[in-house]
Amino acid sequence: MFDLTGKAALITGASGGIGGAIARALHAAGASVGLSGTRVEPLEALASELGERAFVLPCNLGDAEAVAALPKQAAAEMGSVDILVNNAGITRDQLFLRMSDEEWDQVLQVNLTSAMRLSKAVLRGMMKARWGRIVNIGSVVGSTGNPGQGNYAAAKAGLVGMSKSLAYEVASRGVTVNVVAPGFIATAMTEKLTDDQKTSILGQIPAGRMGEAGEIGAAVLYLASPEAAYVTGATLHVNGGMAMF
Amino acid sequence: MSDVTARVRKIVVEHLGVEEANVVESASFIDDLGADSLDTVELVMAFEEEFGIEIPDDSAENIQTFGDAVEFIAGATAAS
């Protein structure tokens, strides 16, 4: 089950904990993986860990020209892009009343606009092949909201609306568009939380623990697989029951 | 021109699965040939590939009929 042999996947934000886990999951299922991110060192490290079928594609998603070049580089290295995982995300947390236009724009640019641009660029090939998978990584806060994250929550909710609209348009061409919405996942970012913060977070999670990055990778693998051909426009929440929809 | 016409007609027939006789100059892709809006995008992609040209989005929007397509492509290929 879930065999991606011969498929090529482009993953943004692959230098992070969740992006790396997604790349590992798709690679283990046989896919070639294009690892994109801003930090080259972790990308190189991941590529050498994976061995064959792994390509490092550095890109700053805040830079429109770099975003335009990325799908072309990915196709040049791997032959095509059959699976696109828009995972990259940044935060610029700030109380809404204090949020600057710049903090708003940066987050929307990287978390939402780049996903639109990359999706648009890879769709041509997917429609022609009559097979394609776009998986956008959202967040539980896109559904629940979160104080201090008006920009981030807006971008993540925006991904859901975009994915559903695009899913309608391309369903007849064998291309699916879905969202995986993680809750609290143990990554380098959450390790910085204090014990008090962790206790308070865990109190809101029925599963009583944080999620593992690999659990997001598994969700993405499913949606990228041939078996998920009939799932489109969906949001798969992976949050230990923290919020149920 | 006739070469362009034949090549464009072939793409339209193959992509939309319509009878060659119905692909006349005034035939609208959507109203007469049963294309949906996504089909028109795919047709433009196929024309670009076949003729090695780029059809900008605002030009693509004006290509409504088979005649429009032939006229645009003949112009674009003559220019290049």
Short mmCIF file of C-alpha atoms in Angstrom, two decimals:
data_model
loop_
_atom_site.label_atom_id
_atom_site.label_comp_id
_atom_site.label_asym_id
_atom_site.label_seq_id
_atom_site.Cartn_x
_atom_site.Cartn_y
_atom_site.Cartn_z
CA MET A 1 0.00 0.00 0.00
CA PHE A 2 0.98 3.63 -0.60
CA ASP A 3 3.55 2.98 -3.29
CA LEU A 4 4.94 6.17 -4.83
CA THR A 5 7.58 4.53 -7.01
CA GLY A 6 8.23 6.69 -10.08
CA LYS A 7 6.55 9.77 -8.60
CA ALA A 8 8.38 13.01 -7.92
CA ALA A 9 7.49 15.15 -4.92
CA LEU A 10 8.45 18.75 -4.20
CA ILE A 11 8.37 19.62 -0.49
CA THR A 12 8.81 23.16 0.76
CA GLY A 13 10.11 23.82 4.24
CA ALA A 14 11.96 20.51 4.14
CA SER A 15 14.65 21.87 6.44
CA GLY A 16 12.17 21.90 9.33
CA GLY A 17 11.02 19.05 11.56
CA ILE A 18 7.65 18.46 9.91
CA GLY A 19 8.90 19.04 6.36
CA GLY A 20 11.76 16.61 6.93
CA ALA A 21 9.37 13.97 8.22
CA ILE A 22 7.12 14.44 5.19
CA ALA A 23 10.12 14.04 2.87
CA ARG A 24 11.18 10.86 4.70
CA ALA A 25 7.69 9.37 4.45
CA LEU A 26 7.32 10.06 0.72
CA HIS A 27 10.86 8.93 0.01
CA ALA A 28 10.37 5.69 1.94
CA ALA A 29 7.34 4.97 -0.26
CA GLY A 30 9.55 5.20 -3.34
CA ALA A 31 9.13 8.81 -4.47
CA SER A 32 11.90 11.09 -5.61
CA VAL A 33 11.95 14.11 -3.34
CA GLY A 34 12.89 17.71 -4.06
CA LEU A 35 13.87 19.26 -0.74
CA SER A 36 13.24 22.97 -0.65
CA GLY A 37 14.00 25.38 2.15
CA THR A 38 15.97 28.46 3.05
CA ARG A 39 18.68 26.73 5.12
CA VAL A 40 20.94 24.68 2.89
CA GLU A 41 22.79 22.72 5.60
CA PRO A 42 19.84 20.78 7.01
CA LEU A 43 18.65 20.13 3.44
CA GLU A 44 22.05 18.69 2.50
CA ALA A 45 22.07 16.59 5.67
CA LEU A 46 18.60 15.21 4.91
CA ALA A 47 19.51 14.52 1.28
CA SER A 48 22.60 12.55 2.28
CA GLU A 49 20.59 10.63 4.89
CA LEU A 50 18.02 9.68 2.22
CA GLY A 51 20.62 8.84 -0.41
CA GLU A 52 19.31 8.30 -3.91
CA ARG A 53 16.26 10.13 -5.27
CA ALA A 54 16.82 13.20 -3.06
CA PHE A 55 17.53 16.66 -4.47
CA VAL A 56 18.37 19.87 -2.64
CA LEU A 57 16.49 22.90 -4.00
CA PRO A 58 17.15 25.96 -1.83
CA CYS A 59 14.52 28.68 -2.17
CA ASN A 60 13.37 31.74 -0.27
CA LEU A 61 9.59 31.69 -0.64
CA GLY A 62 9.39 35.38 0.22
CA ASP A 63 11.12 36.11 -3.10
CA ALA A 64 8.70 35.96 -6.06
CA GLU A 65 11.44 35.27 -8.60
CA ALA A 66 12.86 32.41 -6.56
CA VAL A 67 9.35 30.97 -6.24
CA ALA A 68 8.90 31.14 -10.01
CA ALA A 69 12.21 29.34 -10.56
CA LEU A 70 11.62 26.54 -8.02
CA PRO A 71 9.13 24.35 -9.96
CA LYS A 72 11.36 24.57 -13.03
CA GLN A 73 14.42 23.48 -11.05
CA ALA A 74 12.43 20.66 -9.49
CA ALA A 75 11.21 19.44 -12.88
CA ALA A 76 14.72 19.69 -14.31
CA GLU A 77 16.14 17.53 -11.49
CA MET A 78 13.33 15.00 -11.20
CA GLY A 79 11.67 15.04 -14.63
CA SER A 80 8.31 16.19 -13.31
CA VAL A 81 6.48 17.28 -10.18
CA ASP A 82 3.65 14.83 -9.47
CA ILE A 83 3.23 15.72 -5.81
CA LEU A 84 3.53 19.19 -4.31
CA VAL A 85 3.61 19.63 -0.55
CA ASN A 86 3.30 23.27 0.49
CA ASN A 87 4.67 22.91 3.98
CA ALA A 88 6.85 26.00 4.46
CA GLY A 89 5.59 28.44 7.00
CA ILE A 90 6.82 31.31 9.10
CA THR A 91 5.38 33.06 12.12
CA ARG A 92 5.51 36.73 13.04
CA ASP A 93 3.39 36.59 16.18
CA GLN A 94 2.04 39.86 17.45
CA LEU A 95 -1.05 41.17 19.16
CA PHE A 96 -3.46 42.14 16.43
CA LEU A 97 -3.60 45.78 17.51
CA ARG A 98 0.17 46.01 17.27
CA MET A 99 0.61 44.01 14.09
CA SER A 100 2.40 45.91 11.35
CA ASP A 101 1.53 45.61 7.68
CA GLU A 102 4.98 44.09 7.23
CA GLU A 103 4.33 41.32 9.76
CA TRP A 104 1.05 40.61 8.05
CA ASP A 105 2.48 40.66 4.52
CA GLN A 106 5.50 38.46 5.27
CA VAL A 107 3.37 35.70 6.73
CA LEU A 108 0.77 35.85 3.96
CA GLN A 109 3.49 35.91 1.33
CA VAL A 110 5.35 32.83 2.51
CA ASN A 111 2.45 30.80 3.94
CA LEU A 112 -0.26 31.50 1.38
CA THR A 113 0.90 33.36 -1.74
CA SER A 114 3.84 31.06 -2.39
CA ALA A 115 1.52 28.05 -2.13
CA MET A 116 -0.72 29.62 -4.78
CA ARG A 117 2.23 30.37 -7.07
CA LEU A 118 3.80 26.93 -6.73
CA SER A 119 0.46 25.17 -7.20
CA LYS A 120 -0.23 27.16 -10.34
CA ALA A 121 3.18 26.33 -11.77
CA VAL A 122 2.95 22.56 -11.24
CA LEU A 123 -0.69 22.17 -12.31
CA ARG A 124 0.05 22.24 -16.02
CA GLY A 125 2.09 19.05 -15.86
CA MET A 126 -0.33 17.38 -13.46
CA MET A 127 -3.36 18.12 -15.64
CA LYS A 128 -1.56 16.82 -18.68
CA ALA A 129 -0.54 13.65 -16.85
CA ARG A 130 -4.10 13.31 -15.51
CA TRP A 131 -2.52 12.64 -12.12
CA GLY A 132 -1.39 15.01 -9.42
CA ARG A 133 -1.43 15.59 -5.70
CA ILE A 134 -1.24 18.91 -3.92
CA VAL A 135 -1.10 18.71 -0.14
CA ASN A 136 -1.10 21.99 1.75
CA ILE A 137 0.00 22.01 5.37
CA GLY A 138 -2.44 24.09 7.35
CA SER A 139 -2.78 24.32 11.10
CA VAL A 140 -5.34 23.78 13.80
CA VAL A 141 -5.22 27.54 14.40
CA GLY A 142 -6.60 28.11 10.90
CA SER A 143 -9.84 26.66 12.27
CA THR A 144 -9.74 27.72 15.91
CA GLY A 145 -7.85 31.02 15.76
CA ASN A 146 -5.10 31.82 18.22
CA PRO A 147 -4.32 35.02 20.09
CA GLY A 148 -1.21 36.68 18.69
CA GLN A 149 -1.48 34.80 15.41
CA GLY A 150 -4.01 36.77 13.39
CA ASN A 151 -1.68 36.75 10.38
CA TYR A 152 -0.72 33.08 10.67
CA ALA A 153 -4.29 31.90 11.29
CA ALA A 154 -5.53 33.96 8.34
CA ALA A 155 -2.92 32.43 6.05
CA LYS A 156 -3.67 28.89 7.24
CA ALA A 157 -7.45 29.38 6.90
CA GLY A 158 -6.75 30.90 3.48
CA LEU A 159 -5.02 27.69 2.43
CA VAL A 160 -8.20 25.76 3.18
CA GLY A 161 -10.39 28.03 1.02
CA MET A 162 -7.83 28.00 -1.77
CA SER A 163 -7.48 24.22 -1.65
CA LYS A 164 -11.23 23.64 -1.82
CA SER A 165 -11.65 26.02 -4.76
CA LEU A 166 -8.79 24.48 -6.68
CA ALA A 167 -10.01 20.99 -5.80
CA TYR A 168 -13.28 21.76 -7.58
CA GLU A 169 -11.51 23.02 -10.68
CA VAL A 170 -9.12 20.15 -11.25
CA ALA A 171 -10.92 17.11 -9.83
CA SER A 172 -11.97 15.96 -13.31
CA ARG A 173 -8.31 15.86 -14.33
CA GLY A 174 -7.18 13.38 -11.69
CA VAL A 175 -5.58 16.06 -9.52
CA THR A 176 -6.50 16.22 -5.84
CA VAL A 177 -5.92 19.13 -3.48
CA ASN A 178 -6.09 18.59 0.26
CA VAL A 179 -4.97 20.09 3.54
CA VAL A 180 -3.30 18.42 6.50
CA ALA A 181 -3.85 20.51 9.63
CA PRO A 182 -1.41 19.63 12.42
CA GLY A 183 -2.02 20.49 16.06
CA PHE A 184 0.90 20.66 18.47
CA ILE A 185 3.77 18.67 17.02
CA ALA A 186 7.05 18.08 18.87
CA THR A 187 9.72 19.93 16.88
CA ALA A 188 12.72 22.12 17.63
CA MET A 189 10.22 24.97 18.00
CA THR A 190 8.16 23.30 20.73
CA GLU A 191 11.29 22.21 22.63
CA LYS A 192 11.81 25.84 23.50
CA LEU A 193 8.56 25.95 25.48
CA THR A 194 8.80 26.04 29.29
CA ASP A 195 7.47 23.13 31.36
CA ASP A 196 4.54 25.28 32.48
CA GLN A 197 3.68 26.09 28.87
CA LYS A 198 3.92 22.42 27.95
CA THR A 199 1.67 21.37 30.83
CA SER A 200 -0.92 23.92 29.86
CA ILE A 201 -0.84 22.83 26.21
CA LEU A 202 -1.08 19.14 27.08
CA GLY A 203 -4.13 19.90 29.22
CA GLN A 204 -5.97 20.85 26.02
CA ILE A 205 -5.05 17.69 24.14
CA PRO A 206 -7.24 14.63 24.79
CA ALA A 207 -4.44 12.35 23.57
CA GLY A 208 -2.32 13.73 26.42
CA ARG A 209 0.80 14.19 24.32
CA MET A 210 2.21 16.22 21.49
CA GLY A 211 2.16 14.75 18.01
CA GLU A 212 5.23 13.36 16.28
CA ALA A 213 6.41 14.87 13.00
CA GLY A 214 6.20 11.38 11.49
CA GLU A 215 2.46 11.39 12.16
CA ILE A 216 2.14 14.37 9.83
CA GLY A 217 4.35 12.61 7.30
CA ALA A 218 2.02 9.61 7.38
CA ALA A 219 -1.05 11.79 6.78
CA VAL A 220 0.64 13.46 3.82
CA LEU A 221 1.74 10.09 2.46
CA TYR A 222 -1.85 8.88 2.48
CA LEU A 223 -3.18 11.94 0.67
CA ALA A 224 -0.33 11.73 -1.88
CA SER A 225 -0.98 8.06 -2.57
CA PRO A 226 -2.94 6.54 -5.46
CA GLU A 227 -5.31 5.11 -2.82
CA ALA A 228 -6.47 8.63 -1.89
CA ALA A 229 -7.65 9.43 -5.44
CA TYR A 230 -11.23 9.99 -4.24
CA VAL A 231 -10.28 12.34 -1.40
CA THR A 232 -10.16 15.98 -2.50
CA GLY A 233 -10.92 19.33 -0.93
CA ALA A 234 -10.58 17.71 2.47
CA THR A 235 -8.84 18.92 5.59
CA LEU A 236 -7.30 16.11 7.61
CA HIS A 237 -6.85 17.23 11.20
CA VAL A 238 -3.96 15.56 13.01
CA ASN A 239 -4.14 17.04 16.48
CA GLY A 240 -4.73 14.37 19.12
CA GLY A 241 -8.32 15.50 19.50
CA MET A 242 -7.35 19.04 20.51
CA ALA A 243 -10.08 20.40 18.24
CA MET A 244 -12.65 18.27 16.48
CA PHE A 245 -14.52 19.35 13.35
CA MET B 1 -2.41 29.24 -42.79
CA SER B 2 -3.94 26.00 -44.02
CA ASP B 3 -1.21 24.05 -42.25
CA VAL B 4 -1.97 25.90 -39.02
CA THR B 5 -5.68 25.31 -39.50
CA ALA B 6 -5.19 21.57 -39.92
CA ARG B 7 -2.90 21.26 -36.91
CA VAL B 8 -5.21 23.30 -34.69
CA ARG B 9 -8.20 21.28 -35.88
CA LYS B 10 -6.42 18.03 -35.06
CA ILE B 11 -5.73 19.17 -31.49
CA VAL B 12 -9.34 20.30 -31.02
CA VAL B 13 -10.73 17.04 -32.38
CA GLU B 14 -8.45 14.95 -30.20
CA HIS B 15 -8.89 16.96 -27.04
CA LEU B 16 -12.63 17.52 -27.16
CA GLY B 17 -13.58 14.31 -28.95
CA VAL B 18 -15.71 16.12 -31.52
CA GLU B 19 -16.35 15.44 -35.22
CA GLU B 20 -13.94 17.17 -37.56
CA ALA B 21 -16.84 18.55 -39.60
CA ASN B 22 -18.08 20.49 -36.58
CA VAL B 23 -14.79 22.30 -36.09
CA VAL B 24 -15.61 25.25 -38.32
CA GLU B 25 -14.27 28.79 -38.13
CA SER B 26 -17.21 30.18 -36.15
CA ALA B 27 -17.45 27.21 -33.76
CA SER B 28 -17.25 28.34 -30.15
CA PHE B 29 -15.25 25.92 -28.01
CA ILE B 30 -17.66 26.24 -25.11
CA ASP B 31 -21.04 26.84 -26.80
CA ASP B 32 -20.66 24.62 -29.87
CA LEU B 33 -17.96 22.07 -29.09
CA GLY B 34 -18.91 21.19 -25.53
CA ALA B 35 -15.71 22.40 -23.85
CA ASP B 36 -15.74 23.50 -20.23
CA SER B 37 -13.58 26.38 -19.05
CA LEU B 38 -10.78 24.05 -18.01
CA ASP B 39 -10.81 22.44 -21.47
CA THR B 40 -10.13 25.86 -22.98
CA VAL B 41 -7.11 26.26 -20.69
CA GLU B 42 -5.85 22.84 -21.75
CA LEU B 43 -6.40 23.63 -25.42
CA VAL B 44 -4.29 26.76 -25.07
CA MET B 45 -1.58 24.66 -23.35
CA ALA B 46 -1.71 22.18 -26.23
CA PHE B 47 -1.48 24.98 -28.83
CA GLU B 48 1.52 26.45 -27.03
CA GLU B 49 3.27 23.13 -27.11
CA GLU B 50 2.41 22.23 -30.70
CA PHE B 51 3.51 25.57 -32.10
CA GLY B 52 6.27 26.46 -29.64
CA ILE B 53 4.66 29.77 -28.76
CA GLU B 54 3.51 31.44 -25.60
CA ILE B 55 -0.09 32.59 -25.39
CA PRO B 56 -0.49 35.20 -22.63
CA ASP B 57 -3.53 34.90 -20.36
CA ASP B 58 -5.25 38.02 -21.73
CA SER B 59 -4.87 36.75 -25.30
CA ALA B 60 -6.06 33.30 -24.27
CA GLU B 61 -9.25 34.81 -22.88
CA ASN B 62 -10.04 36.25 -26.31
CA ILE B 63 -9.70 32.89 -28.03
CA GLN B 64 -13.32 31.80 -27.99
CA THR B 65 -13.78 30.12 -31.35
CA PHE B 66 -11.79 27.81 -33.59
CA GLY B 67 -11.32 30.77 -35.97
CA ASP B 68 -9.95 32.92 -33.12
CA ALA B 69 -7.39 30.23 -32.31
CA VAL B 70 -6.22 29.80 -35.88
CA GLU B 71 -5.97 33.54 -36.38
CA PHE B 72 -3.97 34.09 -33.18
CA ILE B 73 -1.60 31.20 -33.80
CA ALA B 74 -1.04 32.11 -37.45
CA GLY B 75 -0.16 35.63 -36.31
CA ALA B 76 2.11 34.44 -33.51
CA THR B 77 3.99 31.91 -35.64
CA ALA B 78 4.38 34.40 -38.53
CA ALA B 79 5.85 36.91 -36.09
CA SER B 80 8.42 34.53 -34.69
#
